[in-house]
Short mmCIF file of C-alpha atoms and ligand atoms in Angstrom, two decimals:
data_model
loop_
_atom_site.label_atom_id
_atom_site.label_comp_id
_atom_site.label_asym_id
_atom_site.label_seq_id
_atom_site.Cartn_x
_atom_site.Cartn_y
_atom_site.Cartn_z
CA MET A 1 17.22 -1.73 31.56
CA GLU A 2 17.87 0.01 28.41
CA ASN A 3 20.63 -1.13 25.92
CA ARG A 4 22.46 1.27 23.51
CA LEU A 5 19.70 1.08 21.18
CA GLY A 6 17.27 1.82 23.80
CA GLN A 7 19.25 4.80 24.85
CA GLY A 8 19.71 6.21 21.26
CA ALA A 9 16.13 5.81 20.32
CA GLY A 10 15.15 7.30 24.06
CA GLN A 11 17.16 10.46 23.14
CA VAL A 12 15.87 10.92 19.36
CA LEU A 13 12.32 10.43 20.54
CA ALA A 14 12.53 12.48 23.87
CA PRO A 15 10.85 15.59 22.17
CA LEU A 16 8.26 13.50 20.47
CA LYS A 17 5.48 14.56 23.10
CA GLN A 18 5.94 18.25 22.67
CA MET A 19 5.72 17.72 18.74
CA LEU A 20 2.50 15.87 18.88
CA PRO A 21 -0.01 18.69 18.65
CA ALA A 22 2.12 19.98 15.46
CA LEU A 23 1.79 16.43 14.00
CA GLU A 24 -1.95 16.27 14.85
CA ALA A 25 -2.53 19.31 13.15
CA LEU A 26 -0.61 18.08 10.06
CA TYR A 27 -2.60 14.91 10.10
CA THR A 28 -6.00 16.52 10.52
CA ASP A 29 -5.07 18.79 7.88
CA VAL A 30 -4.04 16.00 5.18
CA HIS A 31 -7.01 14.21 6.15
CA ALA A 32 -9.25 16.99 5.25
CA HIS A 33 -7.35 17.69 2.04
CA PRO A 34 -6.88 14.55 0.49
CA GLU A 35 -5.84 13.97 -3.12
CA LEU A 36 -6.45 11.19 -5.47
CA SER A 37 -3.17 9.16 -6.99
CA MET A 38 -0.81 11.19 -8.94
CA GLN A 39 -2.42 14.36 -7.88
CA GLU A 40 -0.97 15.02 -4.60
CA HIS A 41 0.06 18.56 -5.24
CA ARG A 42 -0.59 19.78 -1.77
CA THR A 43 0.31 17.21 0.30
CA ALA A 44 3.68 16.89 -1.36
CA GLY A 45 4.11 20.66 -0.65
CA LEU A 46 3.64 20.22 2.88
CA ALA A 47 5.93 17.10 3.00
CA ALA A 48 8.63 19.04 1.13
CA GLU A 49 8.26 22.04 3.43
CA HIS A 50 8.18 19.96 6.65
CA LEU A 51 11.49 18.55 5.62
CA ARG A 52 13.13 21.76 4.42
CA ALA A 53 12.25 22.96 7.71
CA ALA A 54 14.12 20.09 9.35
CA GLY A 55 17.18 20.53 7.44
CA TYR A 56 17.11 17.89 4.84
CA ASP A 57 17.96 18.37 1.29
CA VAL A 58 14.80 18.14 -0.66
CA THR A 59 13.83 17.35 -4.32
CA ALA A 60 10.26 17.58 -5.26
CA GLY A 61 8.69 16.28 -8.38
CA VAL A 62 10.41 13.11 -8.38
CA GLY A 63 7.87 10.61 -10.60
CA GLY A 64 5.19 13.28 -10.62
CA THR A 65 4.59 14.59 -6.91
CA GLY A 66 7.13 12.34 -5.26
CA VAL A 67 9.52 14.28 -2.62
CA VAL A 68 12.92 13.09 -1.57
CA GLY A 69 14.59 14.34 1.31
CA VAL A 70 18.08 13.47 2.03
CA LEU A 71 20.22 14.24 5.39
CA ARG A 72 23.74 13.31 5.42
CA ASN A 73 25.14 12.75 8.86
CA GLY A 74 28.39 11.49 8.71
CA PRO A 75 29.81 7.85 7.99
CA GLY A 76 27.30 4.91 8.23
CA PRO A 77 24.66 2.91 6.39
CA THR A 78 22.07 4.91 4.29
CA VAL A 79 18.52 4.18 5.30
CA MET A 80 15.19 4.91 3.11
CA LEU A 81 12.07 5.50 5.00
CA ARG A 82 8.80 5.62 2.83
CA ALA A 83 5.60 6.84 3.18
CA ASP A 84 2.77 6.99 0.37
CA MET A 85 0.49 9.86 0.13
CA ASP A 86 -2.51 9.33 -2.03
CA ALA A 87 -6.34 8.94 -1.24
CA LEU A 88 -9.15 7.36 -2.69
CA PRO A 89 -12.24 8.04 -4.66
CA VAL A 90 -14.63 7.30 -1.83
CA LYS A 91 -17.27 9.43 -0.01
CA GLU A 92 -16.28 9.94 3.82
CA MET A 93 -18.74 8.82 6.03
CA THR A 94 -16.92 8.86 9.40
CA GLY A 95 -18.48 12.03 10.55
CA LEU A 96 -15.22 13.06 12.01
CA PRO A 97 -14.82 16.95 12.76
CA TYR A 98 -11.73 17.03 10.09
CA ALA A 99 -13.63 14.41 7.43
CA SER A 100 -13.10 15.27 4.06
CA THR A 101 -16.02 16.91 2.23
CA LEU A 102 -13.82 17.37 -1.20
CA ASP A 103 -14.42 16.35 -4.80
CA ALA A 104 -11.86 15.97 -7.36
CA VAL A 105 -11.69 15.04 -10.98
CA ASP A 106 -10.35 11.61 -11.72
CA ARG A 107 -8.16 10.54 -15.00
CA GLU A 108 -11.31 9.83 -16.92
CA GLY A 109 -12.49 13.40 -16.34
CA ARG A 110 -15.24 12.26 -13.73
CA THR A 111 -15.88 14.02 -10.50
CA VAL A 112 -15.52 11.77 -7.54
CA PRO A 113 -15.49 12.35 -3.64
CA VAL A 114 -11.90 11.85 -2.08
CA MET A 115 -11.09 10.59 1.01
CA HIS A 116 -8.19 9.20 3.05
CA ALA A 117 -9.70 5.78 3.24
CA CYS A 118 -6.58 3.94 3.59
CA GLY A 119 -4.63 5.99 6.06
CA HIS A 120 -1.86 7.32 3.96
CA ASP A 121 -2.58 10.87 5.61
CA MET A 122 -1.27 8.87 9.13
CA HIS A 123 1.63 7.72 7.07
CA VAL A 124 2.43 11.23 5.99
CA ALA A 125 2.09 12.32 9.53
CA TRP A 126 4.29 9.54 10.97
CA LEU A 127 7.42 10.12 8.34
CA ALA A 128 7.16 13.99 8.96
CA GLY A 129 7.52 13.26 12.56
CA ALA A 130 10.09 10.64 12.36
CA ALA A 131 12.19 12.77 9.81
CA SER A 132 12.10 15.81 12.17
CA LEU A 133 12.84 13.95 15.25
CA LEU A 134 16.03 12.16 13.64
CA ALA A 135 17.19 15.61 12.27
CA GLN A 136 17.20 16.88 15.60
CA GLY A 137 18.66 14.16 17.34
CA ARG A 138 21.40 13.68 15.03
CA ALA A 139 23.88 13.38 17.58
CA ALA A 140 22.54 10.01 18.38
CA TRP A 141 23.16 8.56 15.04
CA SER A 142 25.47 8.41 12.30
CA GLY A 143 24.77 7.87 8.41
CA THR A 144 22.42 8.99 5.68
CA LEU A 145 18.96 9.33 6.03
CA ALA A 146 16.55 9.51 3.05
CA ALA A 147 12.64 10.36 3.77
CA VAL A 148 10.52 9.41 0.50
CA PHE A 149 6.95 10.63 0.07
CA GLN A 150 5.61 8.58 -2.69
CA PRO A 151 2.57 9.47 -4.87
CA GLY A 152 0.18 6.82 -6.33
CA GLU A 153 0.36 3.90 -4.23
CA GLU A 154 -3.34 2.98 -4.83
CA THR A 155 -2.90 2.68 -8.52
CA ALA A 156 0.26 0.91 -8.28
CA GLU A 157 2.26 3.56 -10.37
CA GLY A 158 3.87 5.84 -7.93
CA ALA A 159 6.95 3.80 -7.02
CA ARG A 160 7.51 2.54 -10.34
CA ALA A 161 7.37 6.36 -11.49
CA MET A 162 9.80 7.51 -8.96
CA LEU A 163 12.12 4.75 -9.93
CA ASP A 164 11.39 5.47 -13.54
CA ASP A 165 12.32 9.33 -12.84
CA GLY A 166 15.91 8.19 -11.69
CA LEU A 167 15.30 7.75 -7.90
CA TYR A 168 17.99 5.17 -7.96
CA LYS A 169 20.55 7.18 -10.19
CA HIS A 170 20.18 10.56 -8.30
CA PHE A 171 19.82 9.56 -4.62
CA PRO A 172 22.05 7.49 -2.57
CA LYS A 173 21.53 3.69 -2.74
CA PRO A 174 19.88 2.27 0.75
CA ASP A 175 21.35 -0.45 2.81
CA VAL A 176 17.64 -0.95 3.80
CA ILE A 177 14.21 0.36 2.82
CA LEU A 178 11.57 0.45 5.53
CA GLY A 179 7.81 1.09 5.33
CA GLN A 180 4.81 0.93 7.46
CA HIS A 181 0.81 0.81 6.98
CA VAL A 182 -1.84 1.46 9.51
CA MET A 183 -4.35 -0.98 9.71
CA VAL A 184 -7.32 -2.41 12.06
CA ALA A 185 -5.57 -3.74 15.03
CA SER A 186 -5.18 -2.45 18.48
CA ALA A 187 -3.83 1.19 18.20
CA GLY A 188 -0.34 1.30 19.86
CA GLU A 189 0.49 -2.34 18.82
CA VAL A 190 3.01 -3.21 15.70
CA GLY A 191 2.64 -6.49 13.94
CA GLY A 192 5.04 -7.87 11.20
CA ARG A 193 7.03 -10.86 10.16
CA THR A 194 9.91 -11.97 7.96
CA GLY A 195 9.33 -13.45 4.68
CA THR A 196 5.89 -12.65 2.41
CA ILE A 197 4.20 -9.75 4.03
CA THR A 198 1.77 -8.40 1.26
CA SER A 199 0.17 -10.48 -1.52
CA ALA A 200 1.06 -9.82 -5.39
CA ALA A 201 -2.01 -8.40 -7.11
CA ASP A 202 -2.62 -8.26 -10.84
CA SER A 203 -5.51 -6.69 -12.33
CA LEU A 204 -6.55 -7.64 -15.70
CA GLN A 205 -9.42 -6.76 -18.33
CA ILE A 206 -10.75 -9.33 -20.69
CA ARG A 207 -12.61 -8.05 -23.73
CA LEU A 208 -14.69 -10.69 -25.30
CA PHE A 209 -15.76 -10.20 -28.88
CA GLY A 210 -19.02 -11.72 -30.19
CA ARG A 211 -21.51 -10.73 -32.88
CA GLY A 212 -24.38 -8.33 -32.29
CA ALA A 213 -28.02 -9.10 -33.63
CA HIS A 214 -31.46 -8.67 -32.63
CA GLY A 215 -32.75 -10.05 -29.53
CA SER A 216 -35.25 -12.18 -31.30
CA MET A 217 -32.68 -13.82 -33.71
CA PRO A 218 -30.06 -15.39 -31.51
CA GLN A 219 -29.11 -17.52 -34.60
CA ALA A 220 -27.60 -14.63 -36.25
CA SER A 221 -25.48 -13.82 -33.23
CA ILE A 222 -22.41 -15.01 -31.36
CA ASP A 223 -23.49 -13.84 -27.95
CA PRO A 224 -20.80 -12.24 -25.69
CA VAL A 225 -23.16 -12.29 -22.60
CA VAL A 226 -23.35 -15.93 -22.47
CA MET A 227 -19.65 -16.06 -23.31
CA ALA A 228 -18.85 -13.64 -20.50
CA ALA A 229 -21.28 -15.48 -18.09
CA ALA A 230 -19.64 -18.87 -18.99
CA THR A 231 -16.14 -17.42 -18.35
CA VAL A 232 -16.81 -15.95 -15.16
CA MET A 233 -18.10 -19.42 -13.94
CA ARG A 234 -15.27 -21.21 -15.32
CA LEU A 235 -12.69 -18.78 -13.62
CA GLN A 236 -14.10 -19.83 -10.34
CA THR A 237 -12.58 -23.32 -11.00
CA ILE A 238 -8.89 -21.98 -10.98
CA VAL A 239 -8.65 -21.82 -7.17
CA ALA A 240 -11.34 -24.42 -6.49
CA ARG A 241 -9.99 -27.09 -9.06
CA GLU A 242 -6.36 -26.10 -10.12
CA LEU A 243 -4.72 -25.21 -6.92
CA SER A 244 -3.73 -27.60 -4.02
CA PRO A 245 -5.37 -27.19 -0.78
CA ASN A 246 -2.10 -25.74 0.46
CA GLU A 247 -1.81 -22.88 -2.02
CA ALA A 248 -3.49 -19.68 -1.73
CA ALA A 249 -5.15 -17.18 -4.54
CA VAL A 250 -7.83 -15.22 -4.85
CA VAL A 251 -9.46 -14.66 -8.45
CA THR A 252 -12.36 -12.07 -7.93
CA VAL A 253 -14.30 -10.67 -11.03
CA GLY A 254 -15.28 -7.34 -9.77
CA SER A 255 -16.75 -5.98 -13.14
CA LEU A 256 -18.79 -7.52 -15.81
CA GLN A 257 -20.33 -5.29 -18.38
CA ALA A 258 -22.28 -6.07 -21.51
CA GLY A 259 -25.15 -4.74 -23.53
CA THR A 260 -27.57 -1.91 -23.13
CA LYS A 261 -31.01 -3.04 -23.76
CA GLU A 262 -33.01 -6.36 -23.06
CA ASN A 263 -33.55 -7.11 -26.79
CA VAL A 264 -30.33 -6.35 -28.45
CA ILE A 265 -27.25 -8.75 -28.24
CA PRO A 266 -23.99 -6.90 -28.06
CA ASP A 267 -20.83 -7.18 -30.01
CA GLU A 268 -18.74 -7.36 -26.98
CA ALA A 269 -18.36 -7.94 -23.32
CA LEU A 270 -15.77 -6.75 -20.80
CA ILE A 271 -14.52 -8.60 -17.48
CA LYS A 272 -12.54 -6.80 -14.98
CA LEU A 273 -10.73 -9.07 -12.33
CA ASN A 274 -8.32 -9.05 -9.48
CA VAL A 275 -5.90 -11.87 -8.73
CA ARG A 276 -4.11 -12.20 -5.37
CA SER A 277 -1.38 -14.62 -4.83
CA TYR A 278 1.76 -15.31 -2.52
CA ASP A 279 3.84 -17.44 -4.77
CA PRO A 280 5.54 -16.72 -7.96
CA LYS A 281 4.82 -19.83 -9.52
CA VAL A 282 1.16 -19.83 -8.15
CA ARG A 283 0.85 -16.53 -9.64
CA GLN A 284 2.10 -17.54 -13.10
CA ARG A 285 -0.32 -20.77 -13.06
CA VAL A 286 -3.43 -18.46 -12.26
CA LEU A 287 -2.38 -15.88 -15.12
CA ASP A 288 -1.96 -18.95 -17.53
CA ALA A 289 -5.13 -20.28 -16.40
CA ILE A 290 -7.16 -16.97 -16.90
CA ALA A 291 -5.83 -16.77 -20.37
CA ARG A 292 -6.39 -20.26 -21.36
CA ILE A 293 -9.94 -20.08 -20.06
CA ALA A 294 -10.79 -16.98 -21.73
CA ASN A 295 -9.46 -18.22 -25.16
CA ALA A 296 -11.10 -21.48 -24.67
CA GLU A 297 -14.54 -20.11 -23.80
CA ALA A 298 -14.52 -17.78 -26.80
CA ALA A 299 -13.42 -20.70 -28.87
CA ALA A 300 -16.46 -22.70 -27.49
CA SER A 301 -18.65 -19.94 -28.64
CA GLY A 302 -17.26 -19.53 -32.11
CA ALA A 303 -16.14 -16.04 -31.41
CA PRO A 304 -15.00 -14.20 -34.32
CA ARG A 305 -11.66 -13.28 -32.79
CA PRO A 306 -9.72 -14.12 -29.41
CA PRO A 307 -10.06 -12.15 -26.46
CA GLU A 308 -7.94 -9.18 -25.73
CA ILE A 309 -6.50 -9.56 -22.32
CA THR A 310 -4.82 -6.29 -20.78
CA THR A 311 -3.31 -5.93 -17.52
CA LEU A 312 -4.58 -3.06 -15.52
CA ASP A 313 -2.32 -2.83 -12.87
CA SER A 314 0.30 -5.26 -11.03
CA TYR A 315 1.66 -4.99 -7.64
CA PRO A 316 4.76 -7.10 -6.49
CA MET A 317 4.54 -9.59 -3.73
CA GLY A 318 6.06 -7.81 -0.78
CA VAL A 319 8.73 -9.91 0.92
CA ASN A 320 10.62 -8.83 3.91
CA ASP A 321 14.17 -9.55 3.92
CA ASP A 322 15.05 -12.30 6.71
CA SER A 323 17.90 -10.63 8.35
CA ALA A 324 16.43 -7.07 8.16
CA GLY A 325 13.18 -8.16 9.25
CA GLU A 326 14.71 -9.76 12.37
CA ARG A 327 16.80 -6.77 13.05
CA VAL A 328 13.41 -4.64 12.88
CA GLY A 329 11.76 -7.00 15.15
CA ASN A 330 14.50 -7.21 17.65
CA SER A 331 14.44 -3.39 17.53
CA PHE A 332 10.70 -3.18 18.18
CA ARG A 333 10.96 -5.71 21.16
CA ASP A 334 13.67 -3.88 22.51
CA TYR A 335 11.87 -0.50 22.51
CA PHE A 336 8.08 -1.66 23.07
CA PRO A 337 6.73 -3.59 25.92
CA ALA A 338 6.40 -7.37 24.75
CA ALA A 339 2.63 -7.21 24.48
CA ARG A 340 2.67 -4.50 21.75
CA VAL A 341 4.91 -6.20 19.29
CA HIS A 342 3.29 -9.18 17.36
CA ARG A 343 4.27 -11.58 14.71
CA THR A 344 1.51 -11.66 12.14
CA GLY A 345 0.76 -13.69 8.87
CA PRO A 346 0.90 -11.97 5.38
CA THR A 347 -1.92 -9.87 4.74
CA SER A 348 -4.04 -10.49 1.27
CA ALA A 349 -3.59 -6.72 0.61
CA SER A 350 -1.06 -5.67 -1.78
CA GLU A 351 1.62 -2.76 -1.88
CA ASP A 352 3.91 -1.12 -4.49
CA PHE A 353 6.26 -0.78 -1.63
CA GLY A 354 8.18 -3.93 -2.73
CA SER A 355 9.14 -2.06 -5.99
CA PHE A 356 11.93 -0.33 -4.26
CA GLY A 357 13.76 -2.99 -2.75
CA GLN A 358 13.54 -5.23 -6.11
CA ALA A 359 15.01 -2.00 -8.32
CA TRP A 360 17.72 -1.60 -6.08
CA GLN A 361 18.29 -5.24 -5.15
CA VAL A 362 18.33 -4.13 -1.28
CA PRO A 363 16.67 -5.57 1.64
CA ALA A 364 13.29 -3.98 2.53
CA VAL A 365 10.81 -4.53 5.42
CA PHE A 366 7.12 -3.62 5.79
CA TRP A 367 5.17 -3.90 8.91
CA PHE A 368 1.68 -2.81 10.28
CA VAL A 369 0.63 -0.21 13.14
CA GLY A 370 -2.90 -0.80 14.78
CA GLY A 371 -5.29 2.10 14.47
CA THR A 372 -8.36 1.02 16.01
CA ASP A 373 -9.27 2.10 19.52
CA PRO A 374 -7.99 -0.63 21.90
CA ASP A 375 -11.31 -1.05 23.73
CA THR A 376 -13.03 -1.31 20.37
CA TYR A 377 -10.71 -3.78 19.18
CA ALA A 378 -10.82 -5.79 22.34
CA ALA A 379 -14.51 -5.80 22.60
CA ALA A 380 -14.91 -6.85 18.65
CA SER A 381 -12.21 -9.42 19.47
CA ALA A 382 -14.09 -10.79 22.24
CA SER A 383 -17.47 -10.97 20.32
CA GLY A 384 -16.06 -12.27 17.11
CA GLU A 385 -16.70 -9.34 15.26
CA ILE A 386 -13.44 -8.15 14.04
CA ASN A 387 -14.79 -8.11 10.62
CA LYS A 388 -17.33 -5.40 11.40
CA ILE A 389 -14.69 -2.74 12.27
CA PRO A 390 -14.56 -0.58 9.39
CA SER A 391 -11.36 -1.39 7.41
CA ASN A 392 -8.81 0.29 5.08
CA HIS A 393 -10.91 1.60 1.95
CA SER A 394 -14.24 1.71 3.89
CA PRO A 395 -16.00 5.01 3.96
CA TYR A 396 -16.01 4.57 7.87
CA PHE A 397 -12.27 4.05 8.25
CA ALA A 398 -11.32 6.15 11.16
CA PRO A 399 -8.13 5.54 12.93
CA VAL A 400 -8.01 6.99 16.30
CA ILE A 401 -5.11 9.65 16.19
CA HIS A 402 -3.79 8.61 19.71
CA PRO A 403 -1.83 6.52 20.19
CA THR A 404 -1.69 5.69 16.52
CA LEU A 405 0.25 8.84 15.79
CA GLU A 406 3.01 8.53 18.08
CA THR A 407 3.34 4.70 17.77
CA GLY A 408 4.19 5.08 14.19
CA VAL A 409 6.57 7.78 14.67
CA GLU A 410 8.21 5.48 17.34
CA THR A 411 8.41 2.39 14.99
CA LEU A 412 10.34 4.55 12.40
CA VAL A 413 12.63 6.31 14.47
CA VAL A 414 13.38 2.77 16.32
CA ALA A 415 13.68 0.81 13.05
CA ALA A 416 15.94 3.49 11.21
CA LEU A 417 18.32 3.73 14.46
CA ALA A 418 18.74 -0.24 14.28
CA TRP A 419 20.92 0.67 11.34
CA LEU A 420 21.95 4.30 12.00
CA GLY A 421 22.23 4.18 15.94
CA LYS A 422 25.67 4.62 17.33
CA GLY A 423 26.74 1.44 18.71
CA THR A 424 24.30 -0.50 16.49
CA ALA A 425 25.63 0.65 13.09
CA ALA A 426 28.62 -1.92 13.35
CA ALA A 427 26.56 -4.75 14.57
CA PRO A 428 26.53 -7.77 12.23
CA ALA A 429 23.68 -7.91 9.49
ZN1 ZN B 501 -5.16 1.30 0.04
ZN1 ZN B 502 -2.82 1.98 1.46
#
């Protein structure tokens, strides 16, 4: 038995099967031609072309390579659907027939391999498919649809760049912002929750200053290597000793650089670290503790000057609006068989998707779509080896195209119609 939402979604999604070969071609093309963050020219061109062909009013070059397509279809709410487009400096090892063999030049001028190791190519294909279907099926809904293809998610700059470029001045203010990510879970299944969905992430660089000297004359030095080592060890106590067992955070030192030669005590040491947190108060305490420890270790060493602490990037915590999250969850449970819709915990991954809702002060909902072959996932689950499935950012990350592709198109259409669908538009928020 289908309700009115089900009928609307069924009507809009009817041509999906016929559209799949074209969407698959778009997906494998984008996969084979990945582009680094803020360099997504080709991908943005494909997205813009696709939206124009579907009848959208298209603006390209928003915040660099961002693309916005707007479809006005009568009175009603405005829904913004967002996909990110960037790839990563990873050498693809999947062996897929459409694997990337490309290199690119990064911001520092280095030539690096490029791969869609986070699945943003799938996100592009999902949004392209949903945008086309909603345009074709416009008789089934009323309102305004904005399809946003965002650059630079992996560097936490794309959403900000689009907002700074006037996204919220030049385009209609949405009533809700919807986004999704492919991840390791059974393909065809969807997971989400209300409340916190993605962690806040902060990357910092700590530059420690010492005094260089000959390795045989430590008394002439203030050794930044020892200072850095003590700092790294002491940083471990933040999570272990300063947070309660009920609070969660991650402090990972991912890079530690000092010196060039065994008999030269260097002048400086550089620490790069990453923090994940799920609570603004915990986040602030962790960041304060890092600054306190870095300064105190430098002082303990007698450093000539205090360390320089710089923020490299910062992702806001992703929080799904309670009421909008419920509405999305209900629409999924109406449309999909119950076994395909799951309530998940928050993930320690981070996203700049949250920036849009924060800037506009409107509800946002983000969810996950499985991309792992269901049999592979079931076998790994049974043997307790889910962590062995190559996950996002792995050189072996390879979502199966079906049914991942169709599921992500369905979720976007179904969720958008929870606001735009006739008979649902007037439903209480
Ligand atoms: Zn990623
Ligand atoms: Zn991603």
